[in-house]
XYZ file of C-alpha atoms in Angstrom:
521
model
C 0.000 0.000 0.000
C 1.410 3.386 -1.020
C 2.426 5.545 1.921
C 0.854 8.993 1.879
C 2.913 11.990 2.950
C 0.703 13.545 5.643
C 3.002 16.554 6.017
C 2.195 17.789 2.520
C -0.739 20.110 1.895
C -1.231 18.373 -1.467
C -3.631 15.440 -1.200
C -1.721 13.100 -3.489
C -3.557 10.105 -2.028
C -6.943 11.144 -3.405
C -8.784 8.505 -5.418
C -12.454 8.854 -6.245
C -14.878 5.965 -6.641
C -15.269 4.998 -10.275
C -18.277 2.888 -11.134
C -18.893 3.652 -14.822
C -22.465 3.858 -13.649
C -25.043 3.795 -16.479
C -28.032 6.105 -16.581
C -31.030 4.652 -14.798
C -32.928 4.004 -18.034
C -30.203 1.545 -19.048
C -30.776 -0.395 -15.826
C -34.438 -1.025 -16.534
C -35.737 -4.621 -16.592
C -39.269 -5.066 -17.974
C -41.617 -6.167 -15.210
C -39.208 -5.423 -12.344
C -40.686 -3.355 -9.526
C -39.436 -1.568 -6.435
C -42.765 -1.915 -4.687
C -45.995 -3.699 -5.528
C -49.027 -1.467 -5.157
C -52.371 -3.144 -4.656
C -55.332 -2.370 -6.846
C -57.553 0.472 -5.723
C -60.670 -0.514 -3.823
C -64.131 -0.039 -5.285
C -64.768 3.027 -3.108
C -61.707 4.780 -4.499
C -62.537 3.756 -8.072
C -66.081 5.020 -7.719
C -64.839 8.292 -6.250
C -62.442 8.870 -9.146
C -65.054 7.934 -11.733
C -67.445 10.407 -10.180
C -65.107 13.369 -10.627
C -64.993 15.532 -13.712
C -62.795 13.795 -16.279
C -59.694 15.460 -17.648
C -60.001 16.876 -21.176
C -59.060 14.306 -23.797
C -55.892 16.159 -24.807
C -54.596 15.874 -21.212
C -55.260 12.156 -20.905
C -52.374 9.771 -21.567
C -52.854 7.210 -24.282
C -50.003 5.082 -22.937
C -48.325 4.699 -19.565
C -45.220 6.880 -18.949
C -41.953 5.199 -19.952
C -40.464 5.087 -16.462
C -37.549 2.831 -15.470
C -38.594 -0.578 -14.162
C -36.128 -1.437 -11.427
C -35.980 -3.027 -7.972
C -35.331 -1.171 -4.733
C -31.830 -2.613 -4.110
C -30.679 -1.645 -7.587
C -32.130 1.840 -7.217
C -30.269 2.197 -3.921
C -26.972 1.016 -5.420
C -27.421 3.302 -8.412
C -27.836 6.494 -6.399
C -25.256 5.518 -3.773
C -22.692 5.049 -6.546
C -23.610 8.359 -8.154
C -23.138 10.046 -4.757
C -19.623 8.556 -4.541
C -18.843 9.982 -7.971
C -19.763 13.510 -6.960
C -17.556 16.376 -5.830
C -19.010 19.394 -4.081
C -18.631 21.815 -1.219
C -19.334 19.043 1.304
C -16.533 16.876 -0.116
C -13.762 19.122 -1.403
C -12.394 22.650 -1.048
C -14.643 24.577 -3.402
C -12.579 27.471 -4.716
C -12.458 26.755 -8.424
C -15.928 27.862 -9.576
C -15.234 31.482 -10.380
C -18.285 33.708 -11.145
C -20.559 31.143 -9.503
C -20.063 31.743 -5.763
C -20.081 28.147 -4.579
C -19.862 28.460 -0.817
C -20.946 26.732 2.348
C -24.667 26.650 3.035
C -25.521 26.181 6.736
C -27.066 22.752 7.269
C -29.710 24.188 9.569
C -31.125 25.971 6.512
C -31.414 22.661 4.677
C -33.196 21.241 7.712
C -35.629 24.166 7.705
C -36.354 23.688 4.017
C -36.984 19.995 4.626
C -39.580 20.498 7.356
C -42.843 18.784 6.434
C -44.712 22.041 7.021
C -42.882 23.418 3.972
C -42.116 20.261 2.032
C -45.782 19.288 1.824
C -47.049 22.686 0.682
C -48.355 22.974 -2.861
C -48.344 26.240 -4.842
C -51.986 25.739 -5.822
C -53.203 25.617 -2.209
C -55.612 28.287 -1.090
C -53.761 31.405 0.064
C -55.328 31.163 3.517
C -53.401 27.928 4.110
C -50.021 29.359 2.986
C -49.768 32.513 5.083
C -46.529 31.420 6.758
C -44.415 30.983 3.638
C -46.082 34.023 2.031
C -44.998 36.111 5.027
C -41.438 34.827 4.644
C -41.480 35.674 0.925
C -42.837 39.143 1.661
C -40.205 39.846 4.303
C -37.431 38.478 2.083
C -38.580 40.967 -0.539
C -38.138 43.744 2.034
C -34.642 42.536 2.923
C -33.647 42.435 -0.742
C -34.937 45.976 -1.170
C -32.815 47.143 1.748
C -29.714 45.341 0.466
C -30.081 46.727 -3.080
C -31.924 50.024 -2.641
C -34.676 48.876 -4.998
C -38.383 49.307 -4.258
C -39.814 45.921 -5.156
C -38.675 42.354 -5.931
C -40.138 39.351 -7.683
C -38.866 35.835 -6.997
C -40.498 34.338 -10.064
C -37.340 33.855 -12.219
C -35.985 30.311 -12.032
C -32.338 31.388 -11.975
C -29.837 34.072 -12.902
C -30.151 33.874 -16.678
C -33.925 34.046 -16.427
C -33.463 36.993 -14.081
C -31.526 38.757 -16.855
C -34.268 37.828 -19.321
C -36.820 39.319 -16.919
C -34.796 42.550 -16.787
C -34.663 42.641 -20.601
C -38.446 42.135 -20.613
C -38.877 45.038 -18.193
C -36.799 47.236 -20.484
C -38.886 46.266 -23.513
C -42.189 46.761 -21.677
C -41.093 50.163 -20.369
C -40.340 51.475 -23.842
C -43.387 49.780 -25.326
C -45.513 51.751 -22.861
C -43.787 54.908 -24.149
C -44.278 53.872 -27.774
C -40.526 53.619 -28.293
C -40.001 49.848 -28.453
C -39.086 49.952 -32.158
C -36.640 52.812 -31.771
C -34.959 51.640 -28.541
C -33.624 48.317 -29.821
C -30.021 48.225 -28.584
C -28.484 46.962 -25.334
C -24.941 47.863 -24.294
C -22.944 45.396 -22.202
C -19.289 44.518 -21.617
C -17.341 41.493 -22.814
C -16.489 40.552 -19.219
C -20.040 40.687 -17.933
C -21.690 37.281 -17.777
C -22.586 36.030 -21.297
C -26.259 35.939 -20.253
C -26.170 39.742 -20.104
C -25.905 39.647 -23.877
C -27.698 36.382 -24.630
C -30.930 37.079 -22.724
C -31.563 40.552 -24.230
C -30.709 39.103 -27.659
C -33.396 36.439 -27.138
C -35.764 39.313 -26.394
C -34.894 40.835 -29.775
C -32.340 43.482 -28.840
C -29.177 44.194 -30.787
C -26.110 43.819 -28.544
C -23.306 46.392 -28.405
C -20.153 45.195 -26.605
C -17.702 47.366 -24.683
C -14.092 46.247 -24.432
C -11.776 47.347 -21.606
C -9.733 50.510 -21.870
C -5.967 50.531 -21.378
C -6.423 50.293 -17.587
C -8.828 47.332 -17.747
C -12.061 49.153 -16.928
C -15.053 49.342 -19.289
C -14.111 51.965 -21.872
C -16.106 55.117 -21.074
C -15.206 56.843 -24.338
C -16.474 53.842 -26.276
C -19.592 53.895 -24.099
C -20.227 57.553 -24.918
C -19.881 56.786 -28.602
C -22.278 53.824 -28.359
C -25.101 55.529 -26.438
C -27.679 57.091 -28.678
C -31.321 57.337 -29.659
C -31.494 53.566 -30.256
C -30.068 52.611 -26.866
C -32.573 50.946 -24.560
C -30.367 49.992 -21.605
C -26.965 49.273 -20.150
C -26.613 45.711 -18.797
C -23.480 45.104 -16.751
C -21.924 43.003 -14.033
C -19.840 44.972 -11.558
C -17.416 43.582 -10.570
C -17.085 41.951 -13.944
C -16.127 38.309 -14.272
C -12.475 39.384 -14.199
C -12.990 40.569 -10.616
C -12.394 44.170 -11.729
C -14.786 46.682 -10.139
C -15.660 49.698 -12.290
C -15.168 52.545 -9.859
C -16.631 55.000 -12.404
C -19.894 53.143 -12.870
C -21.972 56.146 -11.754
C -20.691 58.095 -14.783
C -22.007 55.322 -17.029
C -25.456 55.182 -15.431
C -25.819 58.982 -15.377
C -25.007 59.258 -19.069
C -27.419 56.441 -19.887
C -30.199 58.246 -18.041
C -29.357 61.530 -19.771
C -29.873 59.745 -23.092
C -33.204 58.257 -21.952
C -32.041 54.688 -21.391
C -32.302 52.337 -18.426
C -29.604 50.657 -16.351
C -29.710 46.991 -15.321
C -27.282 45.463 -12.804
C -26.237 41.817 -12.957
C -25.429 41.116 -9.293
C -24.516 37.448 -9.589
C -21.080 38.562 -8.356
C -22.486 40.354 -5.301
C -20.768 38.241 -2.654
C -18.006 40.804 -2.136
C -20.365 43.799 -2.106
C -22.929 42.954 0.583
C -23.228 45.893 2.944
C -20.629 47.825 0.925
C -22.511 49.253 -2.038
C -26.063 49.130 -3.403
C -27.375 48.942 -6.945
C -29.695 51.953 -6.581
C -26.907 54.109 -5.158
C -24.840 53.323 -8.277
C -27.650 54.633 -10.469
C -29.304 51.378 -11.536
C -33.019 51.097 -12.219
C -33.168 47.327 -11.751
C -30.987 44.443 -10.642
C -31.068 40.744 -9.924
C -29.464 38.556 -7.286
C -29.058 34.823 -7.212
C -30.714 33.668 -3.991
C -28.837 30.454 -4.652
C -25.094 31.126 -4.473
C -25.102 34.533 -2.735
C -27.833 33.833 -0.172
C -27.224 30.321 1.155
C -28.711 27.778 -1.260
C -25.952 25.873 -3.095
C -25.305 26.737 -6.728
C -28.179 25.810 -9.049
C -26.544 23.544 -11.704
C -29.951 22.345 -12.787
C -31.251 22.200 -9.247
C -33.333 24.662 -7.229
C -32.470 28.285 -7.858
C -34.005 31.748 -7.839
C -32.982 34.832 -9.804
C -34.588 37.507 -7.662
C -35.310 40.594 -9.777
C -35.807 44.029 -8.217
C -36.589 47.440 -9.652
C -37.345 51.052 -8.884
C -40.961 52.007 -8.235
C -41.619 53.418 -11.706
C -40.943 49.956 -13.170
C -42.891 47.951 -10.581
C -45.977 47.623 -12.787
C -43.902 45.681 -15.316
C -42.638 43.013 -12.897
C -43.680 39.380 -13.397
C -47.228 38.935 -12.163
C -48.830 38.334 -9.755
C -47.064 40.310 -7.045
C -47.299 39.363 -3.375
C -49.091 41.976 -1.273
C -49.976 42.520 2.406
C -53.069 44.428 3.517
C -52.129 44.607 7.185
C -53.948 41.391 8.075
C -53.238 38.816 5.388
C -50.849 38.137 2.535
C -52.281 37.693 -0.937
C -51.345 37.676 -4.608
C -52.435 40.697 -6.610
C -53.794 39.225 -9.830
C -54.808 42.637 -11.163
C -51.166 43.171 -12.092
C -51.436 40.073 -14.299
C -53.992 41.883 -16.478
C -51.738 44.912 -16.958
C -51.385 45.231 -20.727
C -47.933 46.796 -20.354
C -46.597 44.164 -17.932
C -44.429 41.210 -18.852
C -46.900 38.707 -17.368
C -45.545 35.422 -16.081
C -42.085 34.115 -16.886
C -42.627 30.813 -15.083
C -45.632 29.006 -13.676
C -45.283 29.731 -9.948
C -43.805 32.521 -7.864
C -40.397 31.378 -6.763
C -38.941 28.198 -5.308
C -40.186 28.314 -1.714
C -37.300 26.300 -0.115
C -34.713 28.574 -1.765
C -36.473 31.705 -0.534
C -36.740 30.223 2.966
C -32.996 29.490 3.034
C -32.223 33.037 1.890
C -34.533 34.440 4.577
C -32.931 32.285 7.286
C -29.412 33.186 6.135
C -30.113 36.932 6.073
C -31.797 36.809 9.485
C -28.967 34.790 11.038
C -26.253 37.034 9.570
C -27.818 40.417 10.205
C -26.415 43.581 8.575
C -23.055 43.271 10.318
C -22.752 39.628 9.306
C -23.529 40.378 5.662
C -20.847 43.054 5.688
C -18.410 40.590 7.252
C -19.173 38.110 4.447
C -18.070 40.708 1.906
C -14.926 41.635 3.831
C -13.850 38.012 4.300
C -14.600 37.105 0.671
C -12.482 40.018 -0.559
C -9.684 39.184 1.903
C -9.642 35.522 0.844
C -9.619 36.422 -2.815
C -6.776 38.869 -2.528
C -4.694 36.469 -0.421
C -5.156 33.878 -3.167
C -4.382 36.548 -5.783
C -1.139 37.593 -4.077
C 0.087 34.008 -3.731
C -0.692 33.067 -7.325
C 0.884 36.221 -8.696
C 4.168 35.109 -7.097
C 4.267 32.196 -9.571
C 6.233 32.642 -12.780
C 3.575 31.066 -14.999
C 0.520 32.949 -13.682
C -0.588 36.452 -14.587
C -3.772 38.538 -14.265
C -4.670 40.955 -17.071
C -5.756 44.522 -16.310
C -5.434 46.961 -13.385
C -1.852 45.969 -12.456
C -1.054 46.416 -8.779
C -4.696 46.812 -7.766
C -6.879 44.323 -5.952
C -9.765 42.388 -7.414
C -13.031 42.001 -5.543
C -14.333 38.504 -4.836
C -12.705 36.645 -7.740
C -10.128 36.993 -10.500
C -9.620 35.712 -14.023
C -5.994 34.662 -14.326
C -4.038 33.492 -17.357
C -1.467 30.694 -17.616
C -0.509 31.568 -21.185
C 3.152 31.488 -20.131
C 2.811 27.896 -18.938
C 1.168 26.917 -22.219
C 3.891 28.545 -24.324
C 6.675 26.930 -22.277
C 5.206 23.437 -21.845
C 2.292 22.978 -24.246
C 0.068 22.289 -21.229
C -3.042 24.465 -21.336
C -5.717 25.437 -18.887
C -8.036 22.543 -19.914
C -5.180 20.127 -19.155
C -4.691 21.673 -15.712
C -8.435 21.450 -15.117
C -8.461 17.711 -15.826
C -5.389 17.072 -13.705
C -6.925 18.943 -10.745
C -9.652 16.280 -10.720
C -7.004 13.758 -9.677
C -6.607 15.706 -6.442
C -10.315 16.034 -5.738
C -10.414 19.752 -6.509
C -12.500 21.763 -8.913
C -10.971 24.283 -11.294
C -12.849 26.550 -13.676
C -11.517 28.118 -16.839
C -13.852 30.763 -18.261
C -16.933 31.346 -20.331
C -16.425 30.953 -24.060
C -15.032 32.601 -26.040
C -11.737 32.942 -24.167
C -10.989 36.671 -24.268
C -8.225 36.026 -21.733
C -5.873 33.367 -23.175
C -5.575 30.090 -21.210
C -7.820 31.441 -18.437
C -8.418 30.344 -14.844
C -11.274 31.960 -12.923
C -11.163 31.345 -9.183
C -13.457 32.562 -6.402
C -12.740 31.486 -2.827
C -15.742 33.312 -1.234
C -15.860 33.710 2.557
C -16.074 29.964 3.192
C -12.504 28.566 3.080
C -9.952 29.074 5.834
C -6.384 30.179 5.164
C -5.357 26.506 5.434
C -7.907 25.553 2.779
C -6.662 28.244 0.410
C -3.066 27.217 1.047
C -3.915 23.608 0.148
C -5.503 24.746 -3.115
C -2.492 26.931 -3.952
C 0.003 24.162 -3.144
C -1.921 21.738 -5.344
C -1.833 24.187 -8.243
C 1.918 24.684 -7.747
C 2.429 20.905 -7.635
C 0.587 20.479 -10.929
C 2.382 23.404 -12.579
C 5.677 21.740 -11.621
C 4.424 18.498 -13.172
C 3.732 20.389 -16.395
C 7.334 21.586 -16.586
C 8.840 18.251 -15.596
C 6.551 15.820 -17.436
C 4.103 17.509 -19.841
C 3.194 14.150 -21.376
C 1.506 13.228 -18.098
C -1.392 15.506 -18.990
C -2.316 13.738 -22.207
C -4.513 11.174 -20.457
C -5.494 12.961 -17.232
C -7.528 12.552 -15.127
C -6.304 9.227 -13.766
C -7.919 9.007 -10.321
C -11.231 10.698 -10.976
C -14.585 9.330 -12.060
C -14.294 10.279 -15.709
C -11.722 9.390 -18.296
C -10.699 12.053 -20.790
C -13.817 12.972 -22.733
C -14.139 13.541 -26.444
C -15.408 17.114 -26.632
C -15.446 17.347 -30.426
C -19.247 17.280 -30.584
C -19.856 20.020 -28.009
C -20.463 22.668 -30.690
C -22.622 20.437 -32.909
C -26.305 20.528 -31.860
C -26.981 17.540 -34.128
C -24.942 15.450 -31.688
C -26.647 16.664 -28.528
C -29.025 14.410 -26.623
C -30.382 16.148 -23.524
C -33.013 13.509 -22.699
C -33.114 9.713 -22.834
C -35.880 9.860 -25.443
C -33.774 12.150 -27.615
C -30.784 9.800 -27.203
C -32.847 6.817 -28.340
C -34.053 8.677 -31.417
C -30.578 9.787 -32.443
C -28.291 6.950 -31.476
C -30.271 3.728 -30.948
């Protein structure tokens, strides 16, 4: 048995379970069951037959194609998948820059799993849901205080849908003014999240990109040249995904307002700003937060999320309907807003993911204003400690604002390492899996060559950050000493090296089992 050096901060003894576990549909055995359910009694059958039948178009013609599998095999399947998973409960989660993957207090998970909440249904009568409606209403008030906005909606399913909701607000605002055809351009920056361009484009806007000036900030002169009679709004993340905070942002928002446009703030990167600055004070008319990520719930990744969207009072009538109201005695949904011809209507079926909102409420209440401010201070401290240590390495650099600190993350480049060894950032990413650590590169396209984007948040200790840094140094040394090692990495992780050649070919995508069967079976 190989002896592990316990004195090293680098966990060279890591080895993850590798099951080559198939998807559950491949495990199906016709006729196999996890539990045998008896036939319904005559009383139940009669009761069902006596109810109003579903319309024909809602009635299934065939049974759903669900997996047929026994309980023990279901248990083994999900237990194996759990062993193949890395996350904040298993590893030091620093390498998910721009996504704020941090520790979520377990008591919040316990609250969200209480039967009083778990068994609620969004179609229940409002009189039976007053508790969670009160929590949603108060969370709205907290978000208003944190951002300076006047009203929030929790209807968006996540951050990108929150951006789409903001783009819809912009369109509805100018439609109400009769200017929706004229105001058809959105200005954003190349280092804002790609959704800040993609979502408004889906809404029909033309996208104008700002590149950084010589100092690394969004180019104000280019902004002045871009703003005109066709400009609808300025969509921006600040800090941007580089970690650079635009200290002159108020100049941008003031000019946009002078030209009749709106300003929308992507606050997915708000973890280093809580209690420090507010969207309204920076001149923004609307903003969104991720209640997952920033406010306790773990990062969405296809799971529960909430892109809370807030706005100034003059835009409130355009928010997704219905809005939650309180008349002094009871909480209720105002469905009159849903009939507002100028409003954007619904953007999803129900009004927010209740467990996510509850976790955000509990986290805000437990932290208090001083605690939220401490989150920001610790996140910035952790990030700049990591930044200083990595900048001491010969093969690491950070474009823009030389000598100045980033906020809660940074986008680095290892272009020097690639030129000297042929080992690129994707190779380093795969090798990091062999040490049980996550590492994120960047959104495509890579405006920073061979990028790494890291965000430690307030969660990790100095020892955790040191372990991450030492592991990176260890792997960089491997690249110089044995670059061929990276050709087949990872070696000790779940996955072998994947063929990514079909990632940009939609004809090769299969996002459901049914789609896979149609294309490849």
